[in-house]
XYZ file of C-alpha atoms in Angstrom:
457
model
C 7.743 -31.843 -47.689
C 10.618 -34.289 -47.106
C 10.237 -37.632 -45.304
C 12.464 -36.449 -42.441
C 10.247 -33.477 -41.695
C 7.074 -35.558 -42.083
C 8.238 -38.188 -39.585
C 9.416 -35.693 -36.930
C 7.234 -36.031 -33.784
C 5.515 -32.856 -32.495
C 7.105 -31.209 -29.469
C 4.981 -31.832 -26.392
C 4.623 -29.546 -23.366
C 5.795 -31.375 -20.253
C 4.047 -30.832 -16.872
C 5.790 -28.547 -14.392
C 3.599 -29.474 -11.403
C 2.437 -33.080 -11.961
C 0.835 -33.287 -8.492
C -1.318 -30.188 -9.007
C -4.911 -29.442 -8.028
C -7.202 -26.440 -8.448
C -10.244 -25.059 -6.660
C -12.972 -22.884 -8.127
C -13.915 -20.725 -5.132
C -17.536 -19.915 -4.305
C -19.534 -18.487 -1.430
C -21.375 -21.739 -0.604
C -19.515 -24.422 -2.584
C -15.967 -25.081 -3.776
C -15.355 -27.156 -6.902
C -11.992 -28.957 -6.755
C -10.196 -30.697 -9.614
C -7.171 -32.999 -9.746
C -5.402 -34.674 -12.643
C -7.276 -37.378 -14.570
C -4.738 -39.979 -13.439
C -5.141 -39.109 -9.743
C -8.711 -40.309 -9.127
C -11.584 -41.953 -10.946
C -13.661 -38.902 -10.030
C -11.224 -36.052 -10.757
C -13.723 -33.237 -10.046
C -15.616 -33.015 -6.769
C -17.821 -30.423 -5.080
C -17.508 -29.504 -1.399
C -19.515 -27.177 0.781
C -17.761 -24.327 2.555
C -18.295 -25.575 6.132
C -15.066 -26.202 8.012
C -15.597 -29.982 8.182
C -16.058 -30.071 4.418
C -12.868 -28.071 3.917
C -10.960 -30.668 5.947
C -12.573 -33.433 3.841
C -11.300 -31.590 0.784
C -7.809 -31.601 2.295
C -8.105 -35.337 3.026
C -9.064 -36.009 -0.592
C -6.077 -34.027 -1.853
C -3.795 -36.004 0.467
C -5.154 -39.336 -0.830
C -4.582 -38.184 -4.397
C -0.968 -37.290 -3.626
C -1.454 -33.588 -4.318
C 1.469 -31.306 -3.478
C 0.404 -27.907 -4.796
C -3.021 -26.245 -5.065
C -4.097 -23.162 -6.994
C -7.208 -21.004 -6.564
C -8.522 -17.657 -7.735
C -8.686 -14.716 -5.331
C -12.485 -14.464 -5.216
C -13.510 -11.892 -2.603
C -12.541 -13.159 0.853
C -14.008 -16.631 0.328
C -10.587 -18.088 -0.531
C -8.984 -17.184 2.819
C -10.407 -20.041 5.011
C -9.554 -22.829 2.568
C -6.162 -21.244 1.849
C -5.217 -21.177 5.536
C -6.494 -24.705 6.211
C -4.610 -26.218 3.274
C -1.464 -24.257 4.133
C -1.597 -25.530 7.718
C -1.843 -29.078 6.387
C 1.392 -28.736 4.417
C 0.136 -28.075 0.896
C 1.820 -25.422 -1.235
C -1.071 -23.077 -1.976
C -1.079 -20.412 -4.683
C -3.568 -17.603 -5.226
C -3.780 -16.261 -8.778
C -5.447 -13.271 -10.331
C -8.600 -14.176 -12.249
C -7.380 -11.929 -15.071
C -4.438 -14.288 -15.652
C -6.635 -17.407 -15.829
C -9.220 -16.518 -18.440
C -11.235 -19.463 -19.661
C -11.099 -20.720 -23.210
C -14.056 -19.751 -25.419
C -17.061 -21.931 -24.868
C -19.390 -22.969 -22.088
C -18.453 -21.636 -18.643
C -19.234 -23.724 -15.555
C -17.643 -24.194 -12.143
C -16.446 -27.655 -13.209
C -14.808 -26.411 -16.401
C -13.240 -23.488 -14.515
C -11.685 -25.836 -11.954
C -10.391 -28.187 -14.666
C -8.967 -25.299 -16.681
C -7.206 -23.883 -13.617
C -5.784 -27.329 -12.824
C -4.486 -27.762 -16.372
C -2.889 -24.305 -16.466
C -1.230 -24.856 -13.103
C -0.038 -28.332 -14.041
C 1.905 -26.895 -16.967
C 3.226 -23.901 -15.000
C 1.218 -21.267 -16.867
C 0.003 -19.366 -13.775
C 1.839 -16.864 -11.594
C 1.188 -16.803 -7.880
C 0.033 -13.563 -6.293
C 2.195 -12.273 -3.463
C 1.099 -13.220 0.044
C 3.401 -12.706 3.044
C 4.206 -15.340 5.639
C 1.669 -16.115 8.374
C 3.135 -13.772 11.009
C 3.474 -10.917 8.534
C -0.036 -11.595 7.188
C -1.299 -11.137 10.754
C 0.513 -7.800 11.036
C -0.979 -6.712 7.729
C -4.486 -7.660 8.893
C -4.126 -5.614 12.100
C -2.783 -2.611 10.190
C -5.653 -2.748 7.703
C -8.143 -3.051 10.547
C -6.546 0.017 12.157
C -6.983 1.976 8.928
C -10.672 1.008 8.797
C -11.157 2.175 12.374
C -9.529 5.507 11.557
C -11.840 5.886 8.556
C -14.869 5.229 10.764
C -13.595 7.754 13.321
C -13.053 10.339 10.557
C -16.725 10.041 9.567
C -17.758 10.974 13.122
C -15.353 13.932 13.109
C -17.361 15.207 10.149
C -20.569 14.593 12.104
C -19.235 16.679 15.003
C -18.240 19.453 12.633
C -21.690 19.387 11.016
C -23.445 19.667 14.380
C -21.231 22.615 15.366
C -21.917 24.348 12.049
C -25.678 23.924 12.471
C -25.367 25.780 15.794
C -23.051 28.372 14.112
C -20.247 27.441 16.492
C -17.393 28.046 14.077
C -14.744 26.177 16.018
C -13.277 24.572 12.906
C -12.490 28.032 11.501
C -10.295 29.090 14.434
C -8.479 25.817 15.168
C -6.666 23.726 12.569
C -8.081 20.437 13.886
C -11.158 20.057 16.087
C -9.740 16.780 17.415
C -6.669 18.593 18.750
C -6.194 19.615 22.379
C -8.175 22.872 22.155
C -10.951 21.455 20.009
C -11.632 18.359 22.124
C -11.576 20.290 25.419
C -14.158 22.729 24.074
C -16.376 20.042 22.492
C -16.371 17.950 25.677
C -17.284 21.034 27.695
C -20.190 21.799 25.341
C -21.451 18.231 25.613
C -21.119 18.436 29.413
C -23.488 21.454 29.429
C -21.222 24.509 29.303
C -22.633 27.327 27.152
C -20.677 30.450 28.187
C -18.368 31.436 25.271
C -15.901 33.061 27.656
C -15.497 29.919 29.738
C -15.288 27.747 26.637
C -12.582 30.022 25.179
C -10.557 29.629 28.372
C -9.916 25.999 27.385
C -7.723 27.275 24.546
C -4.293 25.635 24.518
C -1.377 28.138 24.652
C -0.032 26.686 21.385
C -3.235 27.610 19.508
C -2.618 30.370 16.935
C -6.031 32.015 17.393
C -6.393 34.462 20.268
C -8.757 33.932 23.200
C -11.034 36.680 21.899
C -11.221 35.115 18.429
C -12.090 31.741 19.932
C -14.732 33.357 22.143
C -16.400 35.057 19.156
C -16.415 31.780 17.211
C -18.234 30.060 20.114
C -21.189 32.447 20.167
C -23.938 30.523 18.410
C -27.543 29.359 18.355
C -27.507 26.233 20.528
C -30.392 23.800 20.024
C -31.170 20.573 21.830
C -31.287 18.322 18.753
C -27.894 19.537 17.554
C -26.341 18.985 20.990
C -27.768 15.446 20.906
C -26.144 14.780 17.504
C -22.849 16.258 18.733
C -22.942 14.063 21.845
C -23.519 10.868 19.912
C -20.818 11.707 17.357
C -18.339 12.363 20.179
C -19.210 9.095 21.914
C -18.776 7.108 18.702
C -15.476 8.882 17.991
C -14.223 7.920 21.455
C -15.291 4.301 20.885
C -13.267 4.035 17.683
C -10.275 5.724 19.284
C -10.371 3.105 22.048
C -10.506 0.356 19.407
C -7.472 1.910 17.688
C -5.554 1.739 20.983
C -6.481 -1.959 21.311
C -5.298 -2.521 17.742
C -1.992 -0.812 18.549
C -1.401 -3.281 21.382
C -1.839 -6.224 19.007
C 0.490 -4.652 16.416
C 3.118 -3.971 19.061
C 2.889 -7.583 20.302
C 3.484 -8.935 16.758
C 6.454 -6.610 16.271
C 7.996 -7.850 19.523
C 7.625 -11.454 18.344
C 9.284 -10.565 15.054
C 12.146 -8.898 16.930
C 12.925 -12.139 18.767
C 13.525 -13.993 15.503
C 15.498 -11.193 13.835
C 19.292 -10.773 14.133
C 20.577 -7.815 16.144
C 21.059 -4.658 14.025
C 24.651 -4.064 12.944
C 24.254 -0.281 13.067
C 22.755 1.910 15.751
C 19.522 3.748 15.104
C 20.443 7.111 13.523
C 19.098 10.363 14.980
C 15.481 11.072 14.198
C 15.122 13.201 11.077
C 11.758 14.762 11.922
C 10.525 15.273 15.473
C 6.973 16.299 14.608
C 4.531 13.568 15.618
C 2.471 12.260 12.726
C -1.331 12.379 12.952
C -2.893 8.991 13.807
C 0.573 7.574 14.597
C 0.690 4.396 16.727
C 1.022 4.725 20.477
C 4.401 2.922 20.440
C 7.704 3.826 18.769
C 7.254 2.250 15.330
C 10.613 3.559 14.095
C 12.598 1.826 16.822
C 10.598 -1.397 16.444
C 11.198 -1.522 12.669
C 14.918 -0.851 13.106
C 15.188 -3.745 15.559
C 13.533 -6.085 13.008
C 15.039 -4.851 9.737
C 18.422 -3.541 10.864
C 17.928 -0.413 8.732
C 16.069 2.848 9.248
C 13.521 3.310 6.474
C 12.586 6.786 7.717
C 15.882 8.149 6.360
C 14.171 7.985 2.958
C 12.334 11.262 2.526
C 8.577 10.804 2.400
C 8.573 7.686 4.595
C 7.511 8.460 8.138
C 7.489 5.749 10.836
C 3.795 4.891 10.415
C 3.903 4.854 6.614
C 7.058 2.713 6.705
C 5.305 0.300 9.071
C 2.337 0.001 6.702
C 4.676 -0.593 3.748
C 6.441 -3.390 5.618
C 3.046 -4.817 6.533
C 2.040 -4.910 2.862
C 5.354 -6.124 1.388
C 6.887 -8.082 4.269
C 10.460 -8.001 5.540
C 11.869 -10.296 2.835
C 11.667 -8.876 -0.679
C 13.342 -11.859 -2.329
C 10.030 -12.629 -4.070
C 11.078 -9.858 -6.503
C 14.487 -10.551 -8.090
C 15.182 -6.873 -8.738
C 13.829 -3.400 -8.113
C 12.342 -3.456 -11.623
C 10.261 -6.519 -10.752
C 9.157 -4.786 -7.546
C 8.041 -1.577 -9.277
C 6.280 -3.625 -11.951
C 4.317 -5.462 -9.234
C 3.382 -2.074 -7.780
C 2.206 -0.940 -11.261
C 4.514 2.083 -11.010
C 6.555 1.119 -14.073
C 5.453 1.615 -17.722
C 3.272 -1.223 -18.982
C 4.422 -1.545 -22.579
C 2.109 -3.008 -25.209
C 4.164 -3.808 -28.306
C 2.947 -5.226 -31.601
C 4.996 -5.528 -34.777
C 7.891 -3.766 -33.101
C 5.755 -0.697 -32.430
C 4.931 0.513 -28.903
C 1.149 0.862 -28.836
C 0.925 2.030 -25.243
C 3.219 2.512 -22.257
C 0.736 3.675 -19.639
C 1.017 2.262 -16.147
C -1.544 -0.376 -15.234
C -4.512 0.457 -13.054
C -4.112 -1.191 -9.695
C -5.620 -1.361 -6.238
C -2.267 -2.227 -4.688
C -2.201 -0.699 -1.196
C 1.580 -0.410 -1.164
C 1.465 1.612 -4.391
C -1.113 3.957 -2.835
C 1.152 4.475 0.174
C 4.109 5.279 -2.085
C 2.036 7.768 -4.073
C 1.099 9.444 -0.801
C 4.790 9.622 0.100
C 5.534 11.155 -3.318
C 3.012 13.954 -2.764
C 4.539 14.660 0.647
C 8.123 14.678 -0.592
C 7.194 17.049 -3.416
C 6.937 19.863 -0.855
C 10.412 19.270 0.606
C 13.748 20.860 -0.247
C 15.325 17.542 -1.217
C 16.583 15.846 -4.355
C 13.334 13.884 -4.615
C 11.365 17.102 -4.100
C 13.311 18.854 -6.866
C 12.719 15.878 -9.184
C 8.971 15.980 -8.445
C 8.690 19.726 -9.101
C 10.693 19.620 -12.342
C 8.689 16.694 -13.693
C 5.412 18.207 -12.528
C 6.080 21.365 -14.521
C 6.984 19.353 -17.625
C 4.481 16.465 -17.793
C 1.881 17.227 -15.124
C 1.385 16.402 -11.479
C -0.225 12.967 -11.979
C 2.736 11.559 -13.909
C 5.151 13.255 -11.530
C 3.509 11.496 -8.579
C 3.874 8.118 -10.311
C 7.509 8.708 -11.273
C 8.462 9.960 -7.801
C 6.620 7.059 -6.158
C 8.658 4.705 -8.336
C 11.906 6.333 -7.177
C 10.872 5.962 -3.536
C 9.910 2.324 -4.205
C 13.396 1.625 -5.616
C 15.001 3.229 -2.552
C 12.705 1.198 -0.270
C 13.603 -2.023 -2.114
C 17.359 -1.416 -2.093
C 17.347 -0.394 1.562
C 15.342 -3.406 2.701
C 16.852 -5.998 0.338
C 20.493 -4.882 0.150
C 20.884 -2.771 3.298
C 21.582 0.436 1.359
C 22.090 3.571 3.468
C 20.253 6.493 1.908
C 21.738 9.987 2.144
C 19.883 12.816 0.469
C 22.242 14.895 -1.727
C 19.898 17.887 -1.557
C 17.851 19.848 -4.066
C 20.846 21.974 -5.140
C 22.876 18.900 -6.062
C 19.987 17.546 -8.153
C 19.451 20.884 -9.943
C 23.192 21.153 -10.712
C 23.219 17.622 -12.169
C 20.142 18.387 -14.252
C 21.718 21.631 -15.542
C 24.941 19.804 -16.440
C 22.987 17.088 -18.255
C 21.063 19.659 -20.314
C 24.282 21.509 -21.128
C 26.011 18.294 -22.262
C 23.070 17.484 -24.564
C 23.169 20.968 -26.080
C 26.913 20.750 -26.658
C 26.545 17.367 -28.360
C 23.769 18.628 -30.633
C 25.719 21.787 -31.496
C 28.790 19.714 -32.363
C 26.737 17.453 -34.636
C 25.594 20.569 -36.521
C 29.119 21.989 -36.798
C 28.889 24.599 -34.058
C 30.636 25.116 -30.745
C 28.862 26.467 -27.662
C 30.603 29.205 -25.744
C 29.749 30.659 -22.377
C 28.346 34.156 -22.638
C 30.299 36.948 -20.993
C 28.509 38.548 -18.041
C 27.101 41.985 -18.846
C 29.223 44.920 -17.598
C 28.092 46.521 -14.393
C 26.901 50.067 -15.033
C 27.998 52.741 -12.631
C 25.215 54.319 -10.639
C 24.078 57.873 -11.436
C 25.002 60.263 -8.632
């Protein structure tokens, strides 16, 4: 080895965040670490009481800390995150999978020091968390979903009690929580037993006839089953009232967001689908979103007003955190996750994820697969070729790209229709066949239509 190479100094990694700190989150204690040059005691332990969290913030301020990183452990990180953010620190939450410890002894102290070192040199990526107002909207929307799940459990309890009495109401109405179903159930709970009177509560829009409903309401009524039905109905009503209260909070946040948003440049287009969605909010979510975003997300097939509202709640109104639609679909785990070694693709399966936005987009993909649209034609063609599961993922990715471009760049989506998509697909297949035939020295020609035979008299 030459003298020049021997005397060359090794290339050192320079810090990206010199004023960085890290916290190892726990249920009862938090272990915080700062740089070795920031304090004589660079690692300290704090309890999780609010006063201790403020003492932790005071210590960071004395050490001149600007940015703090922590792992997303359960929900224990939320209080310290919000307190530090309110005090002006730049706080980052990272996935524990991206901050694996080096081999060796694992302790809370070593975890905190390792996190601090990784963050200091810019080796951690922050998880997405919306701004405070949007985080509040997301919390209310998630609470609303939990309430609906609780209410759904009591719908099953009502149906079970009816079945035990052989009152087959759920076989003659599509939804026992609809107008006809609830009128009949409330009458049963109130003490009415006559099938003819109960059948008279049938709504005119119900497909089953009065006689069919009457026959379904002839059963073996017992006191203990009526008691179970009564309690299930009361609990269902309680959760429905809580959902209404949640809707008021969501509507209030949307009105505050409207005040800070510029006026839409385009008027709200005509509604594409007039059918009211089940469990939809009590207010006009479509109009509220248009006033905030300036675009109508419901023009994208598969995105109803409520689903669009939940997507905005999960992703926020500003998608600049993702430089492109490819970054956005990768965050959603809807894009292929390539594992390459030695130039060979070992795997390209999509990552497993618990991303709520991805689940919503998959739900939209299943819905759009039943429509006579370009997206529906794409779903059906892909489903027949590679299976329904992969078709759902691919269609959800397409909807995610449309959602991103509409919200980020103000794109106006116009569905070309299923026929247009099928014609493009047919032309693409034909072009490929012509190219392959030409490479083999052949020329494709269109077949002449068969002659029409005259009918026998």
